Amino acid sequence: MDDLRISPEVEAPRPEIPAIAVEVRQGRASDRDAIATFLERAYRRRAKYKGAARWEWQFVSNPFSHQPTGLVPVWIALDGDQVVGQIAVQEAILQVGDETLDAGWILDVMILPSHRGMGIGHRLYEAVAADAPVLVTLTMADATRRMAERLSAVTLDHVHQLTRWVRLDSQTIRRYLMVRTATHPRARVAVRLGCDVGQLHRLLPLVVNPVLWARDRVRPSPGVSDSTRIAEVTRFGHNMDELWERTRRDYPVIFPRDARFLNWRFVDSPQPRYRCFVAEREGRTVGYVVLRHAESVELPEGHIVDLYAARDDRQTIEDLVAHSISFFGSDVAALDAAASMAEFETVLRRHGFVRTRTHRPTCVCQDDGLRRRIADLSGGWFFSKGDHDWDQIHDVEALAEEPD
Ligand SMILES: CC(C)(COP(=O)(O)OP(=O)(O)OC[C@H]1O[C@@H](n2cnc3c(N)ncnc32)[C@H](O)[C@@H]1OP(=O)(O)O)[C@@H](O)C(=O)NCCC(=O)NCCS
């Protein structure tokens, strides 16, 4: 099933906007409590997924942080002493050709409803871009894209989200339709009618599941080849640095996949919980895959969060995808993955994945020369769901009730 990012497209028009003096600046460590209060007010039921442990991991103990002491990579809008909006940056390093640059992911773009439509979003984005040399956003609402475009963002090549349907059930279909239509009142009414009167959610599995059953009989997913050994690890070791050094030049633009990144991103993150698998062939590490079972508040999906190997090592990519399919088995309604490079997408499609969504990431750069290089390399970026904070817990009940 595709990602549940909700776009804020049905806001009521604002008849009159009162003049409010709002200060925009970078957050300080001492703003922490005010930001926590803002997150509670802004995200309501979803605030627990942005709690203290995750905030500390993402913005304070991030090993790629390049903030001076006392500052945090969160830009805030203040009305008096109250935080009324923010844009956060998950700091990172980015490989562009032979160079490694300080960069950041734009995330948690949020303004309190009382302060929307006053240009605070633009002001926050401008303040972030003045301080950060390279800012990347992978999935975003229309409003965030407009803010980036005003700052001459480069729009990068497509990133495809891919789904492999496994087994559908009526409850999952209903929950999925409700959350997808949360910001579309008319579509929401149609879904309610379709399900309550037409029993659409019960009919769909009756039609689709036999087709999926036939697919698995006619084209069963080939298992992992005999020559590849895939083992679960609790922490990534130095063998990942060797793999990264051997393969990094395959990828013109990539957020480096070395052991330091992998351990911070997938082992030390307070939530969600990831399962990490490393592939070896003839005594050499050849790739890895990071998988995640959805939490009980999410749709029952299996996520292929990050899958990596040498770009031309088709065998390893095939084996890691086959391993993922067998790991999730038939316990899930669908498997979800994302790929920006044809070498990965081709294998996923061969294993029954279909494109369900297309994303166009953006990149805002301070330096004109770098912007031109990024534009030239716009089709050479490696992205997966492990980038940005794309893979996060999507609480479907909370999203269906409170989409923004
Ligand atoms: C999206 C959000 C941050 C915009 O903040 P804001 O302070 O109201 O934005 P601004 O007034 O600075 O306007 C920024 C741009 O977004 C556009 N915009 C604002 N709300 C929009 C909406 N609901 N749909 C589409 N575009 C929108 C504005 O028109 C403006 O573009 P323009 O200058 O080219 O016309 C705010 O509406 C919000 O917090 N929404 C809920 C959370 C959310 O959706 N976050 C984005 C996740 S990626």
GROMACS .gro file of C-alpha atoms and ligand atoms in nm:
model
  452
    1MET     CA    1   0.000   0.000   0.000
    2ASP     CA    2   0.130   0.341  -0.074
    3ASP     CA    3   0.250   0.598   0.172
    4LEU     CA    4  -0.003   0.781   0.380
    5ARG     CA    5   0.141   1.131   0.357
    6ILE     CA    6  -0.152   1.366   0.366
    7SER     CA    7  -0.153   1.689   0.174
    8PRO     CA    8  -0.317   1.988   0.335
    9GLU     CA    9  -0.526   2.079   0.034
   10VAL     CA   10  -0.870   2.149   0.177
   11GLU     CA   11  -0.814   2.429   0.418
   12ALA     CA   12  -1.096   2.678   0.451
   13PRO     CA   13  -1.014   3.018   0.299
   14ARG     CA   14  -0.911   3.275   0.559
   15PRO     CA   15  -1.134   3.582   0.530
   16GLU     CA   16  -0.917   3.822   0.729
   17ILE     CA   17  -0.570   3.775   0.859
   18PRO     CA   18  -0.488   3.962   1.178
   19ALA     CA   19  -0.144   4.122   1.191
   20ILE     CA   20   0.065   3.920   1.436
   21ALA     CA   21   0.434   3.992   1.502
   22VAL     CA   22   0.605   3.659   1.472
   23GLU     CA   23   0.978   3.611   1.523
   24VAL     CA   24   1.152   3.345   1.313
   25ARG     CA   25   1.490   3.209   1.425
   26GLN     CA   26   1.693   2.894   1.479
   27GLY     CA   27   1.605   2.700   1.793
   28ARG     CA   28   1.833   2.688   2.097
   29ALA     CA   29   1.879   2.401   2.338
   30SER     CA   30   1.691   2.617   2.590
   31ASP     CA   31   1.382   2.622   2.358
   32ARG     CA   32   1.339   2.249   2.405
   33ASP     CA   33   1.037   2.266   2.642
   34ALA     CA   34   0.860   2.528   2.427
   35ILE     CA   35   0.914   2.309   2.118
   36ALA     CA   36   0.783   2.002   2.304
   37THR     CA   37   0.466   2.195   2.399
   38PHE     CA   38   0.428   2.304   2.035
   39LEU     CA   39   0.463   1.944   1.911
   40GLU     CA   40   0.187   1.833   2.152
   41ARG     CA   41  -0.046   2.110   2.029
   42ALA     CA   42   0.038   2.068   1.661
   43TYR     CA   43   0.046   1.689   1.623
   44ARG     CA   44  -0.207   1.599   1.895
   45ARG     CA   45  -0.256   1.217   1.887
   46ARG     CA   46   0.054   1.179   1.668
   47ALA     CA   47   0.279   1.379   1.903
   48LYS     CA   48   0.386   1.058   2.079
   49TYR     CA   49   0.579   0.961   1.764
   50LYS     CA   50   0.781   1.282   1.800
   51GLY     CA   51   0.854   1.240   2.172
   52ALA     CA   52   1.168   1.317   2.373
   53ALA     CA   53   1.365   1.001   2.286
   54ARG     CA   54   1.316   1.037   1.911
   55TRP     CA   55   1.380   1.413   1.921
   56GLU     CA   56   1.708   1.357   2.109
   57TRP     CA   57   1.816   1.085   1.862
   58GLN     CA   58   1.719   1.282   1.551
   59PHE     CA   59   1.831   1.634   1.642
   60VAL     CA   60   2.081   1.615   1.930
   61SER     CA   61   2.278   1.289   1.919
   62ASN     CA   62   2.278   1.267   1.540
   63PRO     CA   63   2.645   1.187   1.454
   64PHE     CA   64   2.617   1.400   1.136
   65SER     CA   65   2.517   1.713   1.326
   66HIS     CA   66   2.720   2.023   1.246
   67GLN     CA   67   2.554   2.271   1.483
   68PRO     CA   68   2.748   2.503   1.715
   69THR     CA   69   2.698   2.426   2.084
   70GLY     CA   70   2.369   2.554   2.218
   71LEU     CA   71   2.180   2.547   1.886
   72VAL     CA   72   1.946   2.276   1.756
   73PRO     CA   73   1.863   2.212   1.388
   74VAL     CA   74   1.502   2.321   1.432
   75TRP     CA   75   1.391   2.663   1.307
   76ILE     CA   76   1.099   2.806   1.500
   77ALA     CA   77   0.836   3.078   1.469
   78LEU     CA   78   0.757   3.249   1.799
   79ASP     CA   79   0.447   3.447   1.886
   80GLY     CA   80   0.554   3.598   2.217
   81ASP     CA   81   0.713   3.311   2.405
   82GLN     CA   82   0.503   3.044   2.234
   83VAL     CA   83   0.629   2.836   1.944
   84VAL     CA   84   0.363   2.848   1.671
   85GLY     CA   85   0.553   2.685   1.384
   86GLN     CA   86   0.868   2.499   1.293
   87ILE     CA   87   1.079   2.344   1.022
   88ALA     CA   88   1.320   2.077   1.146
   89VAL     CA   89   1.634   1.957   0.970
   90GLN     CA   90   1.769   1.604   1.006
   91GLU     CA   91   2.137   1.662   0.944
   92ALA     CA   92   2.333   1.435   0.715
   93ILE     CA   93   2.629   1.416   0.485
   94LEU     CA   94   2.586   1.385   0.112
   95GLN     CA   95   2.823   1.238  -0.146
   96VAL     CA   96   2.814   1.435  -0.473
   97GLY     CA   97   3.065   1.281  -0.713
   98ASP     CA   98   3.400   1.284  -0.530
   99GLU     CA   99   3.291   1.542  -0.273
  100THR     CA  100   3.126   1.493   0.063
  101LEU     CA  101   2.909   1.785   0.179
  102ASP     CA  102   2.717   1.885   0.489
  103ALA     CA  103   2.348   1.852   0.408
  104GLY     CA  104   2.010   1.820   0.573
  105TRP     CA  105   1.664   1.674   0.524
  106ILE     CA  106   1.372   1.914   0.562
  107LEU     CA  107   1.107   1.760   0.785
  108ASP     CA  108   0.823   1.826   1.029
  109VAL     CA  109   0.709   2.141   0.847
  110MET     CA  110   0.421   2.252   1.068
  111ILE     CA  111   0.242   2.577   1.156
  112LEU     CA  112  -0.042   2.593   1.409
  113PRO     CA  113  -0.380   2.640   1.232
  114SER     CA  114  -0.419   2.981   1.403
  115HIS     CA  115  -0.107   3.112   1.224
  116ARG     CA  116  -0.138   2.958   0.875
  117GLY     CA  117  -0.165   3.158   0.553
  118MET     CA  118   0.051   3.447   0.680
  119GLY     CA  119   0.375   3.359   0.503
  120ILE     CA  120   0.536   3.206   0.814
  121GLY     CA  121   0.613   2.886   0.622
  122HIS     CA  122   0.808   3.085   0.360
  123ARG     CA  123   0.993   3.281   0.629
  124LEU     CA  124   1.093   2.964   0.812
  125TYR     CA  125   1.218   2.792   0.494
  126GLU     CA  126   1.420   3.103   0.399
  127ALA     CA  127   1.579   3.109   0.745
  128VAL     CA  128   1.675   2.741   0.722
  129ALA     CA  129   1.814   2.780   0.368
  130ALA     CA  130   2.029   3.077   0.475
  131ASP     CA  131   2.202   2.855   0.733
  132ALA     CA  132   2.218   2.515   0.557
  133PRO     CA  133   2.423   2.462   0.238
  134VAL     CA  134   2.214   2.175   0.092
  135LEU     CA  135   1.855   2.086   0.184
  136VAL     CA  136   1.678   1.783   0.041
  137THR     CA  137   1.311   1.684   0.071
  138LEU     CA  138   1.190   1.350  -0.061
  139THR     CA  139   0.816   1.346   0.005
  140MET     CA  140   0.627   1.664   0.079
  141ALA     CA  141   0.295   1.848   0.068
  142ASP     CA  142   0.227   2.096  -0.213
  143ALA     CA  143   0.280   2.389   0.024
  144THR     CA  144   0.632   2.270   0.114
  145ARG     CA  145   0.718   2.229  -0.255
  146ARG     CA  146   0.608   2.589  -0.318
  147MET     CA  147   0.832   2.712  -0.038
  148ALA     CA  148   1.129   2.522  -0.186
  149GLU     CA  149   1.052   2.645  -0.538
  150ARG     CA  150   1.058   3.006  -0.422
  151LEU     CA  151   1.420   2.936  -0.318
  152SER     CA  152   1.513   2.806  -0.668
  153ALA     CA  153   1.499   2.439  -0.568
  154VAL     CA  154   1.615   2.180  -0.820
  155THR     CA  155   1.345   1.921  -0.878
  156LEU     CA  156   1.512   1.579  -0.894
  157ASP     CA  157   1.421   1.275  -1.101
  158HIS     CA  158   1.135   1.043  -1.004
  159VAL     CA  159   1.146   0.814  -0.704
  160HIS     CA  160   0.895   0.534  -0.730
  161GLN     CA  161   0.711   0.376  -0.445
  162LEU     CA  162   0.632   0.012  -0.520
  163THR     CA  163   0.384  -0.230  -0.366
  164ARG     CA  164   0.355  -0.606  -0.376
  165TRP     CA  165   0.006  -0.707  -0.273
  166VAL     CA  166   0.006  -1.019  -0.058
  167ARG     CA  167  -0.341  -1.084   0.088
  168LEU     CA  168  -0.619  -0.828   0.122
  169ASP     CA  169  -0.876  -0.826   0.402
  170SER     CA  170  -1.187  -0.615   0.444
  171GLN     CA  171  -1.077  -0.430   0.759
  172THR     CA  172  -0.746  -0.320   0.603
  173ILE     CA  173  -0.917  -0.196   0.286
  174ARG     CA  174  -1.166   0.007   0.488
  175ARG     CA  175  -0.898   0.163   0.710
  176TYR     CA  176  -0.684   0.241   0.406
  177LEU     CA  177  -0.970   0.413   0.220
  178MET     CA  178  -1.068   0.615   0.527
  179VAL     CA  179  -0.722   0.754   0.582
  180ARG     CA  180  -0.660   0.824   0.212
  181THR     CA  181  -0.977   1.032   0.197
  182ALA     CA  182  -0.929   1.212   0.530
  183THR     CA  183  -0.873   1.550   0.361
  184HIS     CA  184  -1.128   1.494   0.081
  185PRO     CA  185  -1.476   1.525   0.235
  186ARG     CA  186  -1.665   1.420  -0.080
  187ALA     CA  187  -1.444   1.120  -0.143
  188ARG     CA  188  -1.482   1.030   0.227
  189VAL     CA  189  -1.863   1.025   0.189
  190ALA     CA  190  -1.829   0.810  -0.125
  191VAL     CA  191  -1.604   0.565   0.062
  192ARG     CA  192  -1.846   0.546   0.357
  193LEU     CA  193  -2.136   0.479   0.120
  194GLY     CA  194  -1.930   0.233  -0.084
  195CYS     CA  195  -1.838   0.036   0.226
  196ASP     CA  196  -2.156   0.066   0.436
  197VAL     CA  197  -2.404   0.020   0.153
  198GLY     CA  198  -2.206  -0.141  -0.130
  199GLN     CA  199  -1.981  -0.354   0.097
  200LEU     CA  200  -1.691  -0.257  -0.130
  201HIS     CA  201  -1.430  -0.349   0.131
  202ARG     CA  202  -1.570  -0.702   0.150
  203LEU     CA  203  -1.605  -0.748  -0.225
  204LEU     CA  204  -1.252  -0.639  -0.315
  205PRO     CA  205  -1.072  -0.925  -0.134
  206LEU     CA  206  -1.305  -1.175  -0.301
  207VAL     CA  207  -1.196  -1.048  -0.642
  208VAL     CA  208  -0.830  -0.965  -0.577
  209ASN     CA  209  -0.713  -1.254  -0.356
  210PRO     CA  210  -0.773  -1.528  -0.617
  211VAL     CA  211  -0.568  -1.321  -0.865
  212LEU     CA  212  -0.284  -1.294  -0.610
  213TRP     CA  213  -0.307  -1.667  -0.540
  214ALA     CA  214  -0.280  -1.740  -0.915
  215ARG     CA  215   0.019  -1.501  -0.945
  216ASP     CA  216   0.204  -1.689  -0.670
  217ARG     CA  217   0.137  -2.023  -0.840
  218VAL     CA  218   0.227  -1.915  -1.194
  219ARG     CA  219   0.528  -1.697  -1.099
  220PRO     CA  220   0.647  -1.799  -0.754
  221SER     CA  221   0.916  -1.571  -0.617
  222PRO     CA  222   1.254  -1.744  -0.669
  223GLY     CA  223   1.424  -1.804  -0.334
  224VAL     CA  224   1.769  -1.685  -0.229
  225SER     CA  225   2.042  -1.841  -0.446
  226ASP     CA  226   2.261  -2.115  -0.294
  227SER     CA  227   2.575  -1.907  -0.325
  228THR     CA  228   2.445  -1.620  -0.107
  229ARG     CA  229   2.422  -1.636   0.271
  230ILE     CA  230   2.191  -1.383   0.437
  231ALA     CA  231   2.216  -1.347   0.817
  232GLU     CA  232   2.047  -1.115   1.066
  233VAL     CA  233   2.272  -0.875   1.259
  234THR     CA  234   2.201  -0.670   1.572
  235ARG     CA  235   2.460  -0.409   1.473
  236PHE     CA  236   2.646  -0.329   1.152
  237GLY     CA  237   3.021  -0.398   1.157
  238HIS     CA  238   3.331  -0.279   0.970
  239ASN     CA  239   3.244  -0.511   0.680
  240MET     CA  240   2.978  -0.251   0.589
  241ASP     CA  241   3.250   0.016   0.560
  242GLU     CA  242   3.441  -0.214   0.323
  243LEU     CA  243   3.126  -0.268   0.115
  244TRP     CA  244   3.061   0.107   0.110
  245GLU     CA  245   3.420   0.193   0.005
  246ARG     CA  246   3.408  -0.071  -0.270
  247THR     CA  247   3.074   0.046  -0.413
  248ARG     CA  248   3.037   0.419  -0.338
  249ARG     CA  249   3.149   0.524  -0.685
  250ASP     CA  250   2.856   0.334  -0.837
  251TYR     CA  251   2.631   0.610  -0.701
  252PRO     CA  252   2.685   0.967  -0.823
  253VAL     CA  253   2.477   1.123  -0.542
  254ILE     CA  254   2.396   0.932  -0.225
  255PHE     CA  255   2.367   0.971   0.150
  256PRO     CA  256   2.657   0.739   0.247
  257ARG     CA  257   2.568   0.389   0.358
  258ASP     CA  258   2.859   0.329   0.597
  259ALA     CA  259   2.840   0.152   0.935
  260ARG     CA  260   2.813   0.482   1.126
  261PHE     CA  261   2.504   0.587   0.932
  262LEU     CA  262   2.343   0.243   0.935
  263ASN     CA  263   2.384   0.197   1.311
  264TRP     CA  264   2.251   0.543   1.392
  265ARG     CA  265   1.961   0.522   1.146
  266PHE     CA  266   1.843   0.163   1.197
  267VAL     CA  267   1.987   0.030   1.524
  268ASP     CA  268   1.997   0.330   1.760
  269SER     CA  269   1.668   0.489   1.648
  270PRO     CA  270   1.421   0.464   1.943
  271GLN     CA  271   1.134   0.369   1.712
  272PRO     CA  272   1.030   0.204   1.487
  273ARG     CA  273   1.211  -0.127   1.539
  274TYR     CA  274   1.410  -0.254   1.241
  275ARG     CA  275   1.546  -0.596   1.144
  276CYS     CA  276   1.881  -0.583   0.964
  277PHE     CA  277   2.018  -0.853   0.733
  278VAL     CA  278   2.361  -0.876   0.570
  279ALA     CA  279   2.438  -1.077   0.255
  280GLU     CA  280   2.771  -1.255   0.195
  281ARG     CA  281   2.903  -1.446  -0.100
  282GLU     CA  282   3.236  -1.630  -0.115
  283GLY     CA  283   3.336  -1.481   0.221
  284ARG     CA  284   3.269  -1.121   0.114
  285THR     CA  285   2.995  -0.883   0.226
  286VAL     CA  286   2.790  -0.799  -0.083
  287GLY     CA  287   2.482  -0.614   0.043
  288TYR     CA  288   2.224  -0.561   0.317
  289VAL     CA  289   1.853  -0.509   0.363
  290VAL     CA  290   1.662  -0.340   0.647
  291LEU     CA  291   1.305  -0.459   0.704
  292ARG     CA  292   1.021  -0.353   0.929
  293HIS     CA  293   0.689  -0.508   1.023
  294ALA     CA  294   0.421  -0.240   1.059
  295GLU     CA  295   0.319  -0.154   1.417
  296SER     CA  296  -0.034  -0.246   1.531
  297VAL     CA  297  -0.155   0.116   1.474
  298GLU     CA  298  -0.050   0.099   1.108
  299LEU     CA  299  -0.183  -0.088   0.808
  300PRO     CA  300  -0.054  -0.448   0.818
  301GLU     CA  301   0.234  -0.401   0.576
  302GLY     CA  302   0.592  -0.520   0.550
  303HIS     CA  303   0.840  -0.244   0.468
  304ILE     CA  304   1.160  -0.292   0.271
  305VAL     CA  305   1.317   0.018   0.419
  306ASP     CA  306   1.669   0.011   0.279
  307LEU     CA  307   1.831  -0.232   0.034
  308TYR     CA  308   2.185  -0.183  -0.090
  309ALA     CA  309   2.445  -0.360  -0.304
  310ALA     CA  310   2.682  -0.273  -0.587
  311ARG     CA  311   2.474  -0.118  -0.863
  312ASP     CA  312   2.555  -0.391  -1.115
  313ASP     CA  313   2.531  -0.680  -0.866
  314ARG     CA  314   2.196  -0.805  -0.988
  315GLN     CA  315   2.240  -1.137  -0.808
  316THR     CA  316   2.261  -0.975  -0.464
  317ILE     CA  317   1.971  -0.737  -0.530
  318GLU     CA  318   1.761  -1.037  -0.644
  319ASP     CA  319   1.859  -1.236  -0.335
  320LEU     CA  320   1.782  -0.953  -0.093
  321VAL     CA  321   1.439  -0.896  -0.248
  322ALA     CA  322   1.366  -1.272  -0.241
  323HIS     CA  323   1.475  -1.282   0.124
  324SER     CA  324   1.243  -0.991   0.209
  325ILE     CA  325   0.943  -1.157   0.043
  326SER     CA  326   1.003  -1.480   0.231
  327PHE     CA  327   1.069  -1.294   0.561
  328PHE     CA  328   0.723  -1.132   0.557
  329GLY     CA  329   0.549  -1.441   0.414
  330SER     CA  330   0.171  -1.411   0.407
  331ASP     CA  331   0.135  -1.232   0.744
  332VAL     CA  332   0.094  -0.893   0.577
  333ALA     CA  333  -0.153  -0.736   0.334
  334ALA     CA  334   0.123  -0.586   0.119
  335LEU     CA  335   0.495  -0.515   0.094
  336ASP     CA  336   0.615  -0.162   0.040
  337ALA     CA  337   0.945  -0.039  -0.106
  338ALA     CA  338   1.089   0.259  -0.292
  339ALA     CA  339   1.359   0.293  -0.556
  340SER     CA  340   1.516   0.575  -0.752
  341MET     CA  341   1.747   0.358  -0.962
  342ALA     CA  342   1.636   0.136  -1.248
  343GLU     CA  343   1.865  -0.150  -1.135
  344PHE     CA  344   1.664  -0.184  -0.811
  345GLU     CA  345   1.319  -0.115  -0.953
  346THR     CA  346   1.362  -0.375  -1.230
  347VAL     CA  347   1.427  -0.647  -0.974
  348LEU     CA  348   1.138  -0.540  -0.751
  349ARG     CA  349   0.902  -0.548  -1.049
  350ARG     CA  350   1.026  -0.891  -1.151
  351HIS     CA  351   0.922  -1.005  -0.803
  352GLY     CA  352   0.563  -0.879  -0.839
  353PHE     CA  353   0.595  -0.520  -0.714
  354VAL     CA  354   0.399  -0.254  -0.902
  355ARG     CA  355   0.441   0.123  -0.899
  356THR     CA  356   0.187   0.285  -0.667
  357ARG     CA  357   0.323   0.638  -0.626
  358THR     CA  358   0.575   0.873  -0.780
  359HIS     CA  359   0.768   1.134  -0.582
  360ARG     CA  360   0.974   1.426  -0.711
  361PRO     CA  361   1.226   1.524  -0.443
  362THR     CA  362   1.363   1.877  -0.423
  363CYS     CA  363   1.708   2.011  -0.342
  364VAL     CA  364   1.777   2.370  -0.231
  365CYS     CA  365   2.146   2.475  -0.252
  366GLN     CA  366   2.312   2.798  -0.145
  367ASP     CA  367   2.591   2.771  -0.399
  368ASP     CA  368   2.505   2.834  -0.767
  369GLY     CA  369   2.781   2.605  -0.899
  370LEU     CA  370   2.664   2.321  -0.678
  371ARG     CA  371   2.303   2.381  -0.784
  372ARG     CA  372   2.408   2.340  -1.149
  373ARG     CA  373   2.597   2.017  -1.071
  374ILE     CA  374   2.300   1.882  -0.874
  375ALA     CA  375   2.069   1.967  -1.164
  376ASP     CA  376   2.303   1.783  -1.406
  377LEU     CA  377   2.305   1.479  -1.175
  378SER     CA  378   1.933   1.489  -1.098
  379GLY     CA  379   1.882   1.134  -1.233
  380GLY     CA  380   2.181   0.990  -1.044
  381TRP     CA  381   2.051   1.002  -0.688
  382PHE     CA  382   2.015   0.688  -0.479
  383PHE     CA  383   1.709   0.701  -0.255
  384SER     CA  384   1.524   0.442  -0.049
  385LYS     CA  385   1.266   0.459   0.230
  386GLY     CA  386   1.563   0.476   0.469
  387ASP     CA  387   1.635   0.830   0.349
  388HIS     CA  388   1.472   1.146   0.487
  389ASP     CA  389   1.245   1.030   0.771
  390TRP     CA  390   1.024   0.873   0.508
  391ASP     CA  391   0.985   0.553   0.705
  392GLN     CA  392   0.801   0.650   1.020
  393ILE     CA  393   0.500   0.515   1.209
  394HIS     CA  394   0.177   0.603   1.028
  395ASP     CA  395  -0.096   0.576   1.292
  396VAL     CA  396  -0.393   0.525   1.061
  397GLU     CA  397  -0.668   0.597   1.315
  398ALA     CA  398  -0.502   0.925   1.418
  399LEU     CA  399  -0.439   1.024   1.054
  400ALA     CA  400  -0.797   0.945   0.955
  401GLU     CA  401  -0.929   1.171   1.234
  402GLU     CA  402  -0.661   1.443   1.236
  403PRO     CA  403  -0.492   1.451   0.895
  404ASP     CA  404  -0.276   1.754   0.974
  405LIG     C1  405   0.183   2.357   0.502
  405LIG     C2  406   0.197   2.468   0.604
  405LIG     C3  407   0.325   2.447   0.680
  405LIG     C4  408   0.201   2.604   0.531
  405LIG     O1  409   0.235   2.704   0.626
  405LIG     P1  410   0.190   2.856   0.605
  405LIG     O2  411   0.262   2.940   0.702
  405LIG     O3  412   0.042   2.861   0.608
  405LIG     O4  413   0.246   2.880   0.458
  405LIG     P2  414   0.270   3.019   0.387
  405LIG     O5  415   0.161   3.114   0.421
  405LIG     O6  416   0.411   3.063   0.412
  405LIG     O7  417   0.259   2.975   0.235
  405LIG     C5  418   0.354   2.892   0.177
  405LIG     C6  419   0.310   2.848   0.040
  405LIG     O8  420   0.229   2.732   0.056
  405LIG     C7  421   0.106   2.753  -0.010
  405LIG     N1  422   0.004   2.684   0.070
  405LIG     C8  423  -0.028   2.712   0.197
  405LIG     N2  424  -0.126   2.628   0.237
  405LIG     C9  425  -0.150   2.545   0.132
  405LIG    C10  426  -0.238   2.437   0.111
  405LIG     N3  427  -0.321   2.398   0.207
  405LIG     N4  428  -0.232   2.373  -0.008
  405LIG    C11  429  -0.148   2.411  -0.106
  405LIG     N5  430  -0.062   2.515  -0.092
  405LIG    C12  431  -0.065   2.581   0.025
  405LIG    C13  432   0.086   2.901  -0.011
  405LIG     O9  433  -0.003   2.940  -0.114
  405LIG    C14  434   0.226   2.951  -0.034
  405LIG    O10  435   0.265   2.939  -0.169
  405LIG     P3  436   0.270   3.068  -0.267
  405LIG    O11  437   0.346   3.173  -0.191
  405LIG    O12  438   0.341   3.017  -0.387
  405LIG    O13  439   0.128   3.105  -0.289
  405LIG    C15  440   0.075   2.471   0.703
  405LIG    O14  441  -0.042   2.483   0.628
  405LIG    C16  442   0.067   2.348   0.788
  405LIG    O15  443   0.129   2.341   0.895
  405LIG     N6  444  -0.009   2.245   0.741
  405LIG    C17  445  -0.022   2.121   0.812
  405LIG    C18  446   0.105   2.040   0.811
  405LIG    C19  447   0.157   2.008   0.671
  405LIG    O16  448   0.083   1.974   0.581
  405LIG     N7  449   0.290   2.018   0.659
  405LIG    C20  450   0.361   1.987   0.535
  405LIG    C21  451   0.414   1.848   0.543
  405LIG     S1  452   0.527   1.818   0.410
   0.00000   0.00000   0.00000
